[in-house]
Short mmCIF file of C-alpha atoms and ligand atoms in Angstrom, two decimals:
data_model
loop_
_atom_site.label_atom_id
_atom_site.label_comp_id
_atom_site.label_asym_id
_atom_site.label_seq_id
_atom_site.Cartn_x
_atom_site.Cartn_y
_atom_site.Cartn_z
CA PRO A 1 -11.90 -177.30 -79.90
CA ALA A 2 -15.32 -176.54 -79.34
CA THR A 3 -17.89 -175.50 -82.28
CA ILE A 4 -21.14 -174.40 -82.54
CA SER A 5 -23.69 -173.96 -85.41
CA VAL A 6 -25.01 -170.69 -86.43
CA LYS A 7 -28.48 -172.00 -85.53
CA GLU A 8 -27.21 -172.91 -81.81
CA LEU A 9 -25.51 -169.61 -81.87
CA ALA A 10 -28.64 -167.56 -82.73
CA GLU A 11 -30.56 -169.46 -79.53
CA VAL A 12 -27.77 -168.32 -77.14
CA LEU A 13 -28.00 -164.95 -78.46
CA GLY A 14 -31.81 -165.10 -78.30
CA LYS A 15 -32.44 -164.14 -81.94
CA LYS A 16 -33.92 -165.94 -84.40
CA GLY A 17 -31.64 -167.97 -86.84
CA SER A 18 -32.51 -166.32 -90.14
CA ASP A 19 -32.28 -162.91 -88.53
CA LEU A 20 -28.67 -163.75 -87.58
CA VAL A 21 -28.07 -165.13 -90.87
CA MET A 22 -29.21 -161.89 -92.34
CA ALA A 23 -26.98 -159.67 -90.16
CA LEU A 24 -24.14 -161.82 -90.78
CA MET A 25 -24.58 -161.66 -94.59
CA LYS A 26 -24.82 -157.78 -94.04
CA LYS A 27 -21.40 -157.91 -92.70
CA GLY A 28 -19.98 -160.02 -95.48
CA GLN A 29 -20.26 -163.38 -94.00
CA MET A 30 -22.28 -165.58 -96.00
CA LEU A 31 -23.03 -168.36 -93.66
CA ASN A 32 -26.07 -171.11 -94.00
CA ILE A 33 -27.84 -171.56 -90.65
CA ASN A 34 -26.17 -175.08 -90.21
CA ALA A 35 -22.71 -173.90 -90.73
CA THR A 36 -20.41 -174.29 -87.86
CA LEU A 37 -18.26 -171.68 -86.43
CA ASP A 38 -15.02 -172.26 -84.27
CA PHE A 39 -15.05 -170.63 -80.87
CA ASP A 40 -13.16 -167.57 -81.44
CA SER A 41 -15.37 -166.99 -84.41
CA ALA A 42 -18.50 -167.62 -82.66
CA ALA A 43 -17.60 -165.53 -79.55
CA ALA A 44 -16.71 -162.60 -81.93
CA ILE A 45 -19.84 -162.65 -83.39
CA ALA A 46 -21.56 -162.85 -79.84
CA GLU A 47 -19.37 -159.79 -78.78
CA ASP A 48 -21.43 -157.72 -81.15
CA TYR A 49 -24.44 -158.55 -79.07
CA ASN A 50 -22.83 -158.07 -75.85
CA VAL A 51 -22.62 -161.45 -74.95
CA ILE A 52 -19.32 -163.24 -73.65
CA LEU A 53 -19.06 -167.08 -74.81
CA GLU A 54 -17.16 -169.11 -72.53
CA LYS A 55 -16.02 -172.87 -73.31
CA GLU A 56 -18.56 -174.45 -71.43
CA GLU A 57 -16.93 -178.01 -70.74
CA GLU A 58 -13.54 -176.71 -69.87
CA LYS A 59 -14.98 -174.40 -67.33
CA ASP A 60 -17.29 -176.90 -65.86
CA ILE A 61 -14.44 -179.28 -65.35
CA MET A 62 -12.21 -176.43 -63.72
CA GLU A 63 -14.87 -175.34 -61.75
CA THR A 64 -16.03 -178.21 -60.39
CA VAL A 65 -12.55 -179.40 -59.42
CA PHE A 66 -11.35 -176.08 -58.23
CA ALA A 67 -14.83 -174.80 -56.63
CA GLU A 68 -13.87 -171.40 -54.91
CA GLU A 69 -14.21 -171.22 -51.15
CA GLU A 70 -16.01 -168.68 -49.20
CA ASP A 71 -13.50 -166.18 -48.19
CA ASP A 72 -13.31 -165.22 -44.47
CA GLU A 73 -14.24 -161.41 -44.26
CA LYS A 74 -11.00 -160.65 -42.12
CA ASP A 75 -8.75 -162.33 -45.05
CA LEU A 76 -9.77 -160.10 -47.59
CA GLN A 77 -7.38 -157.35 -48.33
CA GLU A 78 -7.22 -154.37 -50.85
CA ARG A 79 -5.63 -155.24 -54.22
CA PRO A 80 -4.36 -153.14 -57.09
CA PRO A 81 -6.93 -152.26 -60.12
CA VAL A 82 -6.27 -154.44 -63.50
CA VAL A 83 -6.28 -152.02 -66.07
CA VAL A 84 -6.73 -152.73 -69.85
CA VAL A 85 -5.60 -150.41 -72.36
CA MET A 86 -7.67 -150.84 -75.64
CA GLY A 87 -8.33 -149.01 -79.03
CA HIS A 88 -8.02 -149.15 -82.58
CA VAL A 89 -4.72 -150.13 -84.37
CA ASP A 90 -2.00 -147.36 -83.98
CA HIS A 91 -4.02 -144.88 -81.59
CA GLY A 92 -1.38 -144.99 -79.28
CA LYS A 93 -1.94 -147.86 -76.64
CA THR A 94 1.37 -149.04 -76.49
CA SER A 95 2.90 -145.40 -76.52
CA LEU A 96 0.62 -144.37 -73.75
CA LEU A 97 1.55 -147.19 -71.39
CA ASP A 98 5.08 -146.55 -72.18
CA ALA A 99 4.42 -142.83 -71.24
CA ILE A 100 3.32 -144.01 -67.93
CA ARG A 101 6.29 -146.20 -67.49
CA HIS A 102 8.67 -143.85 -68.84
CA SER A 103 10.41 -146.34 -70.69
CA ASN A 104 10.60 -147.36 -74.03
CA VAL A 105 9.07 -150.25 -75.90
CA THR A 106 7.49 -148.81 -78.61
CA LYS A 107 10.41 -148.27 -80.65
CA GLY A 108 11.60 -151.77 -80.50
CA GLU A 109 8.52 -153.27 -81.63
CA ALA A 110 8.77 -154.32 -85.21
CA GLY A 111 6.19 -152.12 -87.23
CA GLY A 112 4.78 -150.58 -84.03
CA ILE A 113 2.34 -153.71 -83.53
CA THR A 114 2.36 -155.21 -80.24
CA GLN A 115 2.98 -159.03 -80.47
CA HIS A 116 1.35 -160.33 -77.65
CA ILE A 117 -0.34 -158.46 -74.36
CA GLY A 118 2.19 -157.16 -72.03
CA ALA A 119 1.40 -156.91 -68.33
CA TYR A 120 3.02 -154.09 -66.18
CA THR A 121 2.40 -153.06 -62.58
CA VAL A 122 3.40 -149.23 -62.14
CA GLN A 123 3.41 -147.38 -58.87
CA ILE A 124 1.10 -144.45 -58.89
CA ASP A 125 2.05 -142.01 -55.67
CA GLY A 126 3.01 -145.02 -53.70
CA LYS A 127 -0.42 -147.19 -55.11
CA PRO A 128 0.23 -149.87 -57.43
CA ILE A 129 -1.92 -150.45 -60.96
CA THR A 130 -1.57 -153.13 -63.27
CA PHE A 131 -1.74 -152.59 -66.83
CA LEU A 132 -2.58 -154.77 -69.67
CA ASP A 133 -1.49 -153.77 -73.12
CA THR A 134 -3.77 -155.32 -76.14
CA PRO A 135 -2.64 -155.28 -79.68
CA GLY A 136 -4.88 -153.53 -82.30
CA HIS A 137 -4.51 -155.83 -85.46
CA GLU A 138 -7.66 -157.81 -86.17
CA ALA A 139 -6.44 -161.09 -85.79
CA PHE A 140 -6.18 -160.65 -82.03
CA THR A 141 -9.83 -159.79 -81.66
CA ALA A 142 -10.05 -162.94 -79.43
CA MET A 143 -7.20 -161.78 -77.49
CA ARG A 144 -8.94 -158.11 -76.72
CA MET A 145 -12.11 -159.95 -75.68
CA ARG A 146 -10.24 -162.06 -72.97
CA GLY A 147 -8.29 -158.61 -71.85
CA ALA A 148 -11.77 -156.85 -71.15
CA GLN A 149 -12.65 -160.15 -69.11
CA ILE A 150 -10.08 -160.57 -66.75
CA THR A 151 -9.89 -156.62 -65.79
CA ASP A 152 -11.67 -154.01 -63.83
CA ILE A 153 -11.21 -150.90 -65.90
CA ALA A 154 -10.68 -150.19 -69.61
CA VAL A 155 -8.98 -147.53 -70.88
CA LEU A 156 -10.11 -146.79 -74.39
CA VAL A 157 -7.61 -145.32 -76.37
CA VAL A 158 -8.92 -142.94 -79.32
CA ALA A 159 -7.07 -140.89 -81.48
CA ALA A 160 -7.99 -137.08 -81.63
CA ASP A 161 -7.00 -136.85 -84.97
CA ASP A 162 -8.72 -139.91 -86.17
CA GLY A 163 -11.73 -140.68 -83.98
CA VAL A 164 -13.66 -143.87 -83.41
CA MET A 165 -12.70 -146.58 -85.76
CA PRO A 166 -13.90 -150.00 -86.09
CA GLN A 167 -11.70 -151.63 -83.37
CA THR A 168 -12.65 -148.73 -81.10
CA VAL A 169 -16.21 -149.90 -81.27
CA GLU A 170 -15.31 -153.63 -81.12
CA ALA A 171 -13.57 -152.64 -77.71
CA ILE A 172 -16.40 -150.80 -76.57
CA ASN A 173 -18.54 -153.71 -77.07
CA HIS A 174 -15.79 -156.19 -75.77
CA ALA A 175 -15.77 -153.92 -72.55
CA LYS A 176 -19.51 -153.32 -72.23
CA ALA A 177 -20.30 -157.30 -72.60
CA ALA A 178 -17.64 -157.75 -69.74
CA GLY A 179 -19.18 -155.34 -67.49
CA VAL A 180 -15.83 -153.26 -67.04
CA GLU A 181 -16.04 -149.45 -66.56
CA ILE A 182 -14.47 -147.63 -69.61
CA ILE A 183 -12.11 -144.41 -69.05
CA VAL A 184 -11.53 -142.69 -72.99
CA ALA A 185 -8.33 -141.13 -73.31
CA ILE A 186 -8.36 -138.85 -76.29
CA ASN A 187 -4.80 -139.52 -77.71
CA LYS A 188 -2.71 -137.48 -79.83
CA MET A 189 -3.74 -134.12 -78.56
CA ASP A 190 -0.20 -132.60 -79.60
CA LYS A 191 -1.41 -132.95 -83.13
CA PRO A 192 -2.89 -129.79 -85.07
CA SER A 193 -5.59 -131.80 -86.39
CA ALA A 194 -6.62 -133.16 -83.12
CA ASN A 195 -10.37 -132.76 -82.83
CA PRO A 196 -11.48 -133.94 -79.18
CA ASP A 197 -15.15 -132.70 -79.69
CA ARG A 198 -15.56 -134.64 -82.67
CA VAL A 199 -14.41 -138.03 -80.62
CA LYS A 200 -16.85 -137.20 -77.81
CA GLN A 201 -19.58 -136.66 -80.34
CA GLU A 202 -18.87 -139.91 -82.22
CA LEU A 203 -18.93 -141.68 -78.78
CA VAL A 204 -22.74 -140.67 -78.09
CA GLU A 205 -23.63 -142.97 -80.61
CA TYR A 206 -22.12 -145.61 -78.38
CA GLU A 207 -23.89 -144.39 -75.24
CA LEU A 208 -20.60 -142.93 -73.87
CA LEU A 209 -21.64 -139.33 -72.93
CA ALA A 210 -18.79 -137.10 -71.55
CA GLU A 211 -18.86 -135.83 -68.39
CA ASP A 212 -18.54 -132.20 -69.40
CA TRP A 213 -21.66 -132.96 -71.76
CA GLY A 214 -23.89 -134.15 -68.95
CA GLY A 215 -22.97 -137.66 -69.16
CA GLN A 216 -21.18 -140.43 -67.17
CA THR A 217 -17.96 -141.14 -69.02
CA ILE A 218 -14.82 -139.78 -68.24
CA CYS A 219 -12.83 -138.33 -70.95
CA VAL A 220 -9.28 -137.28 -70.55
CA PRO A 221 -7.43 -135.58 -73.22
CA VAL A 222 -3.85 -137.03 -73.46
CA SER A 223 -0.84 -137.01 -75.57
CA ALA A 224 1.64 -139.71 -75.31
CA ALA A 225 4.02 -137.68 -77.08
CA THR A 226 4.25 -134.60 -74.91
CA LYS A 227 2.85 -136.23 -71.88
CA GLU A 228 0.21 -134.10 -71.40
CA GLY A 229 -2.85 -135.06 -69.47
CA ILE A 230 -1.47 -138.34 -68.52
CA ASP A 231 -1.24 -137.32 -64.71
CA THR A 232 -4.96 -136.62 -64.72
CA LEU A 233 -5.59 -140.11 -66.71
CA LEU A 234 -3.79 -141.93 -64.02
CA GLU A 235 -5.70 -139.59 -61.02
CA MET A 236 -9.11 -140.74 -62.90
CA ILE A 237 -8.12 -144.35 -62.84
CA THR A 238 -6.93 -144.30 -59.27
CA LEU A 239 -10.28 -142.24 -58.53
CA VAL A 240 -12.59 -144.90 -60.17
CA ALA A 241 -10.44 -147.88 -58.63
CA GLU A 242 -11.03 -146.50 -55.29
CA MET A 243 -14.57 -146.55 -55.68
CA LYS A 244 -14.54 -150.05 -56.62
CA GLU A 245 -12.93 -151.13 -53.04
CA LEU A 246 -11.30 -154.28 -54.92
CA LYS A 247 -10.52 -156.90 -52.49
CA ALA A 248 -9.09 -160.28 -52.86
CA ASN A 249 -7.68 -163.22 -50.51
CA PRO A 250 -4.03 -163.59 -50.52
CA LYS A 251 -4.07 -166.49 -47.75
CA LYS A 252 -5.68 -168.93 -50.40
CA LYS A 253 -4.06 -171.08 -53.49
CA ALA A 254 -3.96 -168.76 -56.38
CA ARG A 255 -6.02 -168.67 -59.46
CA GLY A 256 -5.88 -166.39 -62.47
CA ALA A 257 -5.48 -165.83 -66.24
CA ILE A 258 -2.88 -166.71 -68.96
CA VAL A 259 -1.92 -163.39 -70.26
CA GLU A 260 0.60 -164.67 -73.05
CA ALA A 261 2.28 -167.81 -73.48
CA GLN A 262 4.85 -169.01 -76.23
CA LEU A 263 7.58 -171.84 -76.41
CA ASP A 264 11.16 -170.47 -75.55
CA LYS A 265 13.90 -172.68 -77.26
CA GLY A 266 15.99 -173.09 -73.92
CA ARG A 267 13.37 -172.52 -71.21
CA GLY A 268 10.35 -174.32 -72.57
CA PRO A 269 6.89 -173.07 -72.53
CA VAL A 270 6.80 -169.62 -70.85
CA ALA A 271 3.72 -168.05 -69.66
CA THR A 272 2.95 -164.36 -68.58
CA VAL A 273 -0.01 -165.00 -65.90
CA LEU A 274 -2.18 -162.51 -63.94
CA VAL A 275 -3.01 -163.76 -60.44
CA GLN A 276 -6.39 -162.60 -59.70
CA ASN A 277 -6.65 -164.03 -56.53
CA GLY A 278 -4.72 -166.06 -53.91
CA THR A 279 -1.01 -166.37 -53.74
CA LEU A 280 1.04 -167.92 -56.49
CA GLN A 281 4.27 -169.30 -55.41
CA VAL A 282 7.34 -171.43 -56.86
CA GLY A 283 6.62 -175.08 -56.41
CA ASP A 284 2.63 -174.65 -57.17
CA PRO A 285 1.46 -177.53 -59.05
CA ILE A 286 -0.96 -175.46 -61.64
CA VAL A 287 -3.09 -176.43 -64.50
CA ALA A 288 -4.33 -174.21 -67.31
CA GLY A 289 -6.73 -176.00 -69.99
CA ALA A 290 -4.59 -178.79 -71.14
CA ALA A 291 -1.16 -177.45 -69.77
CA TYR A 292 0.14 -178.34 -66.48
CA GLY A 293 3.14 -178.75 -64.33
CA LYS A 294 5.04 -177.46 -61.29
CA ILE A 295 6.31 -173.81 -61.53
CA ARG A 296 9.83 -173.89 -61.66
CA ALA A 297 10.75 -170.38 -61.76
CA MET A 298 8.86 -167.00 -61.46
CA THR A 299 9.88 -163.38 -62.58
CA ASP A 300 8.05 -160.26 -62.04
CA ASP A 301 7.30 -157.63 -64.71
CA LYS A 302 10.97 -156.02 -64.05
CA GLY A 303 12.58 -159.38 -64.93
CA ARG A 304 13.35 -159.97 -61.19
CA ARG A 305 12.93 -163.57 -59.78
CA VAL A 306 10.48 -163.87 -57.31
CA LYS A 307 9.25 -166.76 -54.97
CA LYS A 308 5.61 -165.48 -54.49
CA ALA A 309 3.12 -163.36 -56.39
CA GLY A 310 -0.26 -161.85 -54.84
CA PRO A 311 -3.68 -160.66 -56.34
CA SER A 312 -3.34 -158.58 -59.54
CA THR A 313 0.20 -159.24 -59.75
CA PRO A 314 1.36 -160.29 -63.43
CA VAL A 315 4.43 -162.70 -63.43
CA GLU A 316 6.19 -164.87 -65.91
CA ILE A 317 6.27 -168.61 -64.75
CA LEU A 318 8.27 -171.70 -66.11
CA GLY A 319 7.40 -175.48 -65.81
CA LEU A 320 4.19 -175.94 -67.81
CA SER A 321 4.04 -178.95 -69.75
CA GLU A 322 2.92 -177.11 -73.04
CA VAL A 323 2.15 -173.83 -74.31
CA PRO A 324 -1.25 -172.66 -72.74
CA SER A 325 -3.83 -170.52 -74.56
CA ALA A 326 -4.04 -166.81 -73.90
CA GLY A 327 -7.17 -166.28 -71.87
CA ASP A 328 -7.57 -169.58 -70.29
CA SER A 329 -7.91 -169.37 -66.73
CA PHE A 330 -5.19 -171.17 -64.36
CA TYR A 331 -5.79 -173.09 -60.88
CA VAL A 332 -3.36 -174.12 -58.55
CA ALA A 333 -4.16 -177.80 -57.46
CA GLU A 334 -3.49 -179.97 -54.39
CA SER A 335 -0.92 -181.81 -56.15
CA GLU A 336 0.99 -182.17 -59.02
CA LYS A 337 -0.95 -185.51 -59.92
CA GLN A 338 -4.25 -183.83 -59.51
CA ALA A 339 -3.08 -181.09 -62.12
CA ARG A 340 -2.04 -183.65 -64.47
CA GLN A 341 -5.22 -185.63 -64.16
CA VAL A 342 -7.50 -182.51 -64.55
CA ALA A 343 -5.36 -181.35 -67.69
CA GLU A 344 -5.58 -185.08 -69.14
CA SER A 345 -9.52 -184.85 -68.70
CA ILE A 346 -9.61 -181.66 -70.76
CA ILE A 347 -7.49 -183.18 -73.27
CA ALA A 348 -9.80 -186.25 -73.37
CA LYS A 349 -12.60 -183.85 -73.76
CA ASN A 350 -11.22 -181.78 -76.70
CA ARG A 351 -10.06 -184.73 -78.35
CA GLU A 352 -13.75 -186.04 -78.09
CA ASN A 353 -14.87 -183.05 -79.51
CA LEU A 354 -12.58 -183.12 -82.60
CA ILE A 355 -13.74 -186.78 -83.56
CA LYS A 356 -17.36 -185.34 -83.40
CA GLU A 357 -16.49 -182.74 -85.88
CA THR A 358 -14.28 -184.11 -88.12
CA PRO A 359 -16.71 -186.08 -90.58
CA GLN A 360 -17.96 -182.74 -92.32
CA LYS A 361 -20.17 -182.39 -95.50
CA VAL A 362 -18.86 -180.33 -98.27
CA SER A 363 -21.08 -179.49 -100.89
CA LEU A 364 -20.50 -178.27 -104.39
CA ASP A 365 -20.85 -174.67 -103.14
CA ASP A 366 -18.06 -175.10 -100.62
CA LEU A 367 -15.72 -176.15 -103.15
CA PHE A 368 -16.37 -173.37 -105.65
CA SER A 369 -16.62 -170.37 -103.03
CA GLN A 370 -12.90 -170.29 -102.14
P1 GTP B 401 -1.05 -151.51 -82.03
O1 GTP B 401 -0.31 -152.04 -81.13
O2 GTP B 401 -0.33 -151.54 -83.23
O3 GTP B 401 -2.47 -151.41 -82.09
O4 GTP B 401 -0.75 -149.91 -82.19
P2 GTP B 401 -0.78 -148.80 -80.79
O5 GTP B 401 -2.18 -148.40 -80.40
O6 GTP B 401 -0.09 -149.58 -79.66
O7 GTP B 401 -0.01 -147.45 -81.35
P3 GTP B 401 1.44 -146.92 -80.90
O8 GTP B 401 1.41 -146.87 -79.41
O9 GTP B 401 2.16 -147.98 -81.59
O10 GTP B 401 1.37 -145.60 -81.60
C1 GTP B 401 1.28 -145.83 -83.22
C2 GTP B 401 1.75 -144.42 -83.60
O11 GTP B 401 1.17 -143.33 -83.21
C3 GTP B 401 3.22 -144.76 -83.32
O12 GTP B 401 3.97 -143.96 -84.46
C4 GTP B 401 3.56 -143.58 -82.18
O13 GTP B 401 4.45 -142.60 -82.15
C5 GTP B 401 2.41 -142.46 -82.58
N1 GTP B 401 1.58 -141.79 -81.33
C6 GTP B 401 1.31 -142.52 -80.32
N2 GTP B 401 0.70 -141.38 -79.40
C7 GTP B 401 1.02 -140.42 -80.11
C8 GTP B 401 0.65 -138.98 -79.47
O14 GTP B 401 0.37 -138.63 -78.59
N3 GTP B 401 1.26 -137.90 -80.32
C9 GTP B 401 1.47 -138.16 -81.62
N4 GTP B 401 1.87 -137.13 -82.41
N5 GTP B 401 1.91 -139.61 -82.24
C10 GTP B 401 1.53 -140.37 -81.39
MG1 MG B 402 0.65 -151.44 -79.27
#
């Protein structure tokens, strides 16, 4: 995997190296200017400065091989908005999605924590909206960040009885860095201790000024428990989405993002992918980072077998050679051979980087700071 030194990261962020070291120290991270950071840590730091880091080499290889063709205006069609639900742990992201879908996933989740980003499409007044759920646990920073990059709108869930918390701020930073519009859902309004004004007050500090306070940020008081305000929230999402005039070209080969992936004992690598453009079909040769293969089978978010998936559609796919990373982009190749070749060049690149990084000097300080 790619790494970057604190010094290089400071350059990318347009900061003095010493300033970044100081800023990190204030946050309790004691790093010297030459310390190396892995990709996810560097990306998390960059997020605080509203900068999104991408793995350049991998992106370069993909963008060179799969350069996007110009779309013919007449091929462009309206596509559903992709909405990510973000917020602090336990503020009710999964419950809110659940209320929207009228189903019941929260109960079954161990400890109430969402293990992976889930993706589902719901029909609101006959119009589809695709939702992504992101887990609130700290360890999932990278996933939350990637969630913001593949979406059009972020619903920021803030519990009315708890207010703006560290991961709320993190979510705001992710969404802003990705240029995604934020709609605030002030949740748990049914609780006696709910204080929506306090939430609005706290949001001012992050340049999110509520509409009824003269600002631009849509804030909807809701309760996932009583379903209060859910219709209004959906209305607002639809409204914002319509203004964006989101379009895609279903006629071309698909590209998109890996939402979640795991190894299934019986079925091999299983990935939930979001098609961002084009149409994905069973039999398509695809590549996502070091993973490649021919799509053997596809199921939609309701567990039904499907042969095709158009723009903004989440589907589960089988047939990859290995488990891809959540957040990776996927591309449909010309042939299975091309998909394999691209994956192999990425594997070779990763190996090269690994060899470069391996000889690390360890100082006495490092040994005793554990
Ligand atoms: P993570 O995925 O762990 O980050 O949590 P989450 O944001 O998905 O929260 P989740 O939906 O799991 O809800 C956390 C807790 O808050 C659960 O016990 C829910 O029952 C409760 N909760 C969620 N929404 C509401 C609400 O509107 N009112 C009340 N009273 N409780 C709620
Ligand atoms: Mg959850």
